[in-house]
């Protein structure tokens, strides 16, 4: 047996979770090893070539605020940027980008390779080394052992991956790649419960064979928004997307061939996401609809491949071809890579803690699709948190756990560990009960300090943030105490904006609260001696205009805080608590919530049950003292 | 639910005895009491010594009406059961007045206590020792079971279905709003139906209907409080006896026979009616009678229905006019008694229903019974469309839900961005959830994916 040098942290997998995990732990000073089955698919976008969107954009900005990599690489390699929901309030605006798939991958690989303290190696892990319920390293299929005190598994769809195209299927981790078989068995042997999920991806089409002139063009925003709070460049040429629609003929082709769909023939056992149904599903479940949208998204600057967003399918290739060709503008289309569905193993996430460490094996962390999530952003967010917490554990420091009121990342992880999931979990803004204060625009204000504390945010980035925060605070203070006189100049500006003229002195703050006035108008009416950068000005405007709603959410957070702060010990003996129903006891024992707040989010746990827990806690406390 | 809230509850079982206690505990309890309670001698409850009792009236701050006469006990923490500031209100007006007072306490910012919550606080604040902890758990459990059972009983009727319909409707509305927020790129077809604003208004209307059913639910539960009032010797006690079909109250030809309140229950057309005979109302120097008159006035104030008795054999008296004045705000039936003797009472131009009866011959009593049941059930003789809104807790939840729905409607009218409308709709759902169980985000997402074709 050939044993390599010891590491602090080993990351298995180099997808979006693995990349963030490895970078975080290495940057925090831990000697880190990343093992991937294929060095050429690091940071691969296996599904659509896009990052962000509603709630996902929020995650990316939070990753950036904490010192992660995804936002920076996206800004550097993006070929289209837009803000979704621009007409709605700031809390539900989301940034979305098309990335150049190859460049994204290459840029991420470069970041990893250049990172000191990080070794990136090719190797297929077959087995976890575990002694006394503690992880001690990994072993590859060719018998090489790597030792470490922590291991992070980020294997995506590779665990017992099974690809379906029509009624034929074959083991694979991703189109054209091997699956990981041994690791799944190794986890099962260690006593982990594994489930089965399904996801799918549409075909990639050759742009040379697409008639874009018959489709609606969708350009990016100008100016293009950024993901990262620190780097502000979009070096690449920007490309549009195109919109077309399915039609009754498309739907008929699908209906006539349903018997060849593995979903409908019952071949696929895994549960697919409801929010990302295959075109078969959409046509069958919403049969009254005459058309469904198809977005054609460029996969990069140097390729003709287009991603057909909206028509993922697992029908056989010949049916796929007929179906795609029935769509306006795709009459002559050539498929370069067929659509497929993939089934894979996941570990239902009630088996992990808020740190993403498994409850069963100390030092073993799970992040990404293995926890039942879908999406690059969800994966990256978990990878970052797992990397951080593995490093903090190695360094014997306090773990970093974000609360639901702190970040979407907090909502994501708390949902997973509290309620589990039986379909691929995706983030939505509606999952965040405090969404009005968890905005993209304030992700840095919410999280930069935390990122700095753990050592992931560089001095330069942090200083830039501190300056922004100071200028926002200074300007807020000024606006709150400045009054303006009803002068002719002021009223001229107001009139121009269609706003009522002043007849007596008015508070600047009240003026900014008028819907028709912007911060720009306010700074004309009463200029500051310290002009603000755009992002600081935006922050001032949002904090004043939405003050009422923001305060309302803050007080909701406070009301709930006393429950969140009451810790439930891990060895709480739920069986001995009289009055708790047996079903509630069962759930509490399964989840082992860390706080009364978490307990209250378990379905079936009523306010009366919380009262009983509160009394039991107090009793236990007094029994000890 | 927070441990910082000021909580309140009625601490005698409803319907038993004419004296009940409302207990209020928490930081704001004395402030709340001060707003509602008007001591007979001027003093400031905020500064009175701890553990003192005060006599006065509970007055509705909205319409300045007298709700009840009460003894109020002020106890400051930590020398109390919960170790918090505690106020106890001893009302005299029976369960109806008590319920009204409780409503006012809640309106001033207290929250109805969860089952066993006073005891829980006593324990958490160190008032009860470890040995008693198990007993505390049992209390919470028992009270929860009891109130669940009671709620289940009440929910068996139309309420659970109506509230569930309401909840489903709210979830549906939220699904539409949330789908628009979270999936801006999908071309979501709004499902058949009226625009959002109209839908929210119709939800608010439904909630209002449920709240108005509250009064009826209370009558079904506690009986229709029916006070017989009038000046002395008009035949009030005789009427009680006639309706009861037994000689319960003493009847003499002496004015001022009845000195205290007599309460008896009967059933009229399936409705429980609590008949309350009172002392004849007049100015008197007799101290006992004075106290009786006071109680008559309180009973009148808190009654659901007033039977105002006049003596048909005599012309209208000043005393009668005075009482007619007093009942003008109440549901009233004017009973013109002694129809067996020649009528001397002039015709009355009054809005109330007037019925001639004779307690001697029994004439007109059936008609009176019908009038009583009509007053209880409404004109159709059947409960309104939204019956069965049940106890104060449900009413409180519904009122909060209504408030949130109205806020959502206003936001919608002002073209607020949908996430702000969602905030209030979610609040409404949370309040409804306190009646029939929590709503989770999953329930809303479930509907989003069911109702809308999502998925690029
Ligand atoms: N003729 C006749 N006399 C009646 C009738 N009802 C009551 N009385 C007489 O009126 C007198 C007073 O009756 P009560 O029932 O005691 O009157 P009350 O209103 O309760 O009087 P107080 O308790 O003193 O206020 C008695 O002498 C009754 O017999 C009736 O229908 N016809
Ligand atoms: Mg009498």
XYZ file of C-alpha atoms in Angstrom, chain A residues 54-55 82 84-85 87-92 96 218 245 274-277 282 285-286 289 291-293 295 297 309-310 419 423 426 428-431 435-436 546 549 552-553 556 559 562-563 566 576-580 600-605 607-608 610-612 614-616 618-619 622-623, chain B residues 1-5 111 114-115 117 120 122-130 133-134 136-138 140-141 144 174 177-178 180-189 404 407 411 416-424 426-427 440-442 444-456:
140
model
C -33.749 34.668 -8.657
C -32.475 33.527 -5.238
C -29.017 40.772 -16.768
C -34.222 39.901 -13.421
C -37.333 41.481 -11.850
C -39.493 46.403 -12.089
C -39.990 44.845 -8.653
C -38.544 45.733 -5.264
C -34.821 45.351 -4.522
C -35.254 42.196 -2.423
C -36.482 40.152 -5.356
C -28.196 36.237 -14.009
C -32.773 38.734 -25.945
C -41.731 28.348 -28.720
C -40.942 19.837 -10.023
C -39.521 23.199 -11.025
C -37.485 21.752 -13.866
C -39.804 19.264 -15.524
C -44.977 19.908 -19.207
C -49.514 18.082 -17.066
C -50.491 21.327 -18.768
C -51.144 25.084 -23.168
C -46.877 26.458 -26.513
C -43.940 26.443 -24.130
C -40.942 28.749 -24.171
C -34.557 29.766 -24.807
C -28.416 30.100 -24.849
C -33.403 25.746 -22.302
C -36.941 24.527 -21.586
C -36.729 19.149 6.764
C -36.638 15.999 -4.738
C -33.523 24.471 -5.397
C -36.407 30.259 -4.219
C -36.840 33.655 -2.647
C -40.117 32.424 -1.189
C -38.183 29.968 0.988
C -36.433 37.902 2.277
C -36.907 41.672 2.464
C -37.974 50.606 2.190
C -40.682 47.059 5.498
C -40.998 45.176 10.064
C -38.822 42.209 9.095
C -40.012 39.623 13.122
C -39.459 38.187 17.993
C -35.343 34.110 21.765
C -36.333 30.718 20.358
C -32.293 28.557 23.124
C -38.442 11.041 28.744
C -40.425 14.222 28.080
C -43.978 13.622 29.158
C -46.686 15.045 27.006
C -44.844 14.954 23.664
C -40.297 24.803 15.677
C -39.666 24.466 11.938
C -40.065 20.700 11.976
C -43.512 19.933 10.599
C -45.861 18.711 13.308
C -44.008 20.406 16.157
C -46.365 25.648 19.980
C -47.480 23.359 22.823
C -42.212 23.910 22.081
C -43.555 24.860 25.527
C -42.901 21.343 26.735
C -38.774 24.772 27.046
C -39.854 23.354 30.384
C -37.819 20.184 29.849
C -35.167 24.368 32.203
C -35.658 21.230 34.225
C -31.688 22.985 37.154
C -31.020 19.287 37.512
C -45.497 33.268 20.263
C -42.961 34.934 22.487
C -42.168 34.804 26.170
C -41.956 38.591 26.163
C -45.645 39.034 25.350
C -52.196 37.938 23.775
C -51.527 29.280 25.425
C -52.798 26.358 27.474
C -48.764 29.253 29.826
C -45.029 27.579 32.298
C -44.055 30.431 36.761
C -41.672 27.581 36.193
C -39.329 29.308 33.758
C -39.109 32.321 36.045
C -38.091 30.144 38.950
C -41.316 30.374 40.904
C -41.903 26.614 40.923
C -39.225 24.150 41.933
C -37.900 21.159 40.079
C -41.714 20.443 36.803
C -43.433 17.214 35.817
C -46.158 21.655 34.900
C -45.722 19.451 31.854
C -48.865 17.580 32.754
C -49.627 21.988 29.653
C -50.447 18.625 28.188
C -53.662 21.448 25.429
C -49.852 33.422 -2.568
C -47.864 36.056 -6.268
C -44.813 33.923 -5.496
C -44.582 35.870 -10.390
C -41.732 36.781 -8.052
C -39.597 33.662 -8.338
C -40.124 32.840 -12.009
C -39.999 36.114 -13.915
C -38.689 34.389 -17.020
C -41.553 31.932 -17.336
C -44.512 33.093 -19.267
C -46.910 32.309 -16.517
C -50.554 32.329 -17.491
C -53.305 41.543 7.321
C -53.147 45.635 4.434
C -50.656 47.429 -1.011
C -46.804 47.742 -4.446
C -44.260 45.230 -5.675
C -45.633 41.684 -5.157
C -43.191 40.684 -2.416
C -44.773 43.292 -0.148
C -48.258 41.980 -0.849
C -46.933 38.504 -0.122
C -45.628 39.679 3.248
C -49.139 40.544 4.423
C -48.278 35.322 4.651
C -49.099 37.065 7.906
C -45.254 25.876 5.527
C -43.480 27.333 2.517
C -43.650 23.845 1.049
C -47.193 27.275 -1.116
C -44.501 25.890 -3.430
C -46.624 22.784 -3.921
C -49.374 24.997 -5.300
C -46.958 26.996 -7.446
C -45.864 23.818 -9.201
C -49.385 22.459 -9.408
C -51.000 25.582 -10.807
C -48.267 26.989 -13.011
C -46.134 25.470 -15.703
C -42.717 26.277 -14.303
C -39.439 25.120 -15.714
C -37.163 26.418 -18.351
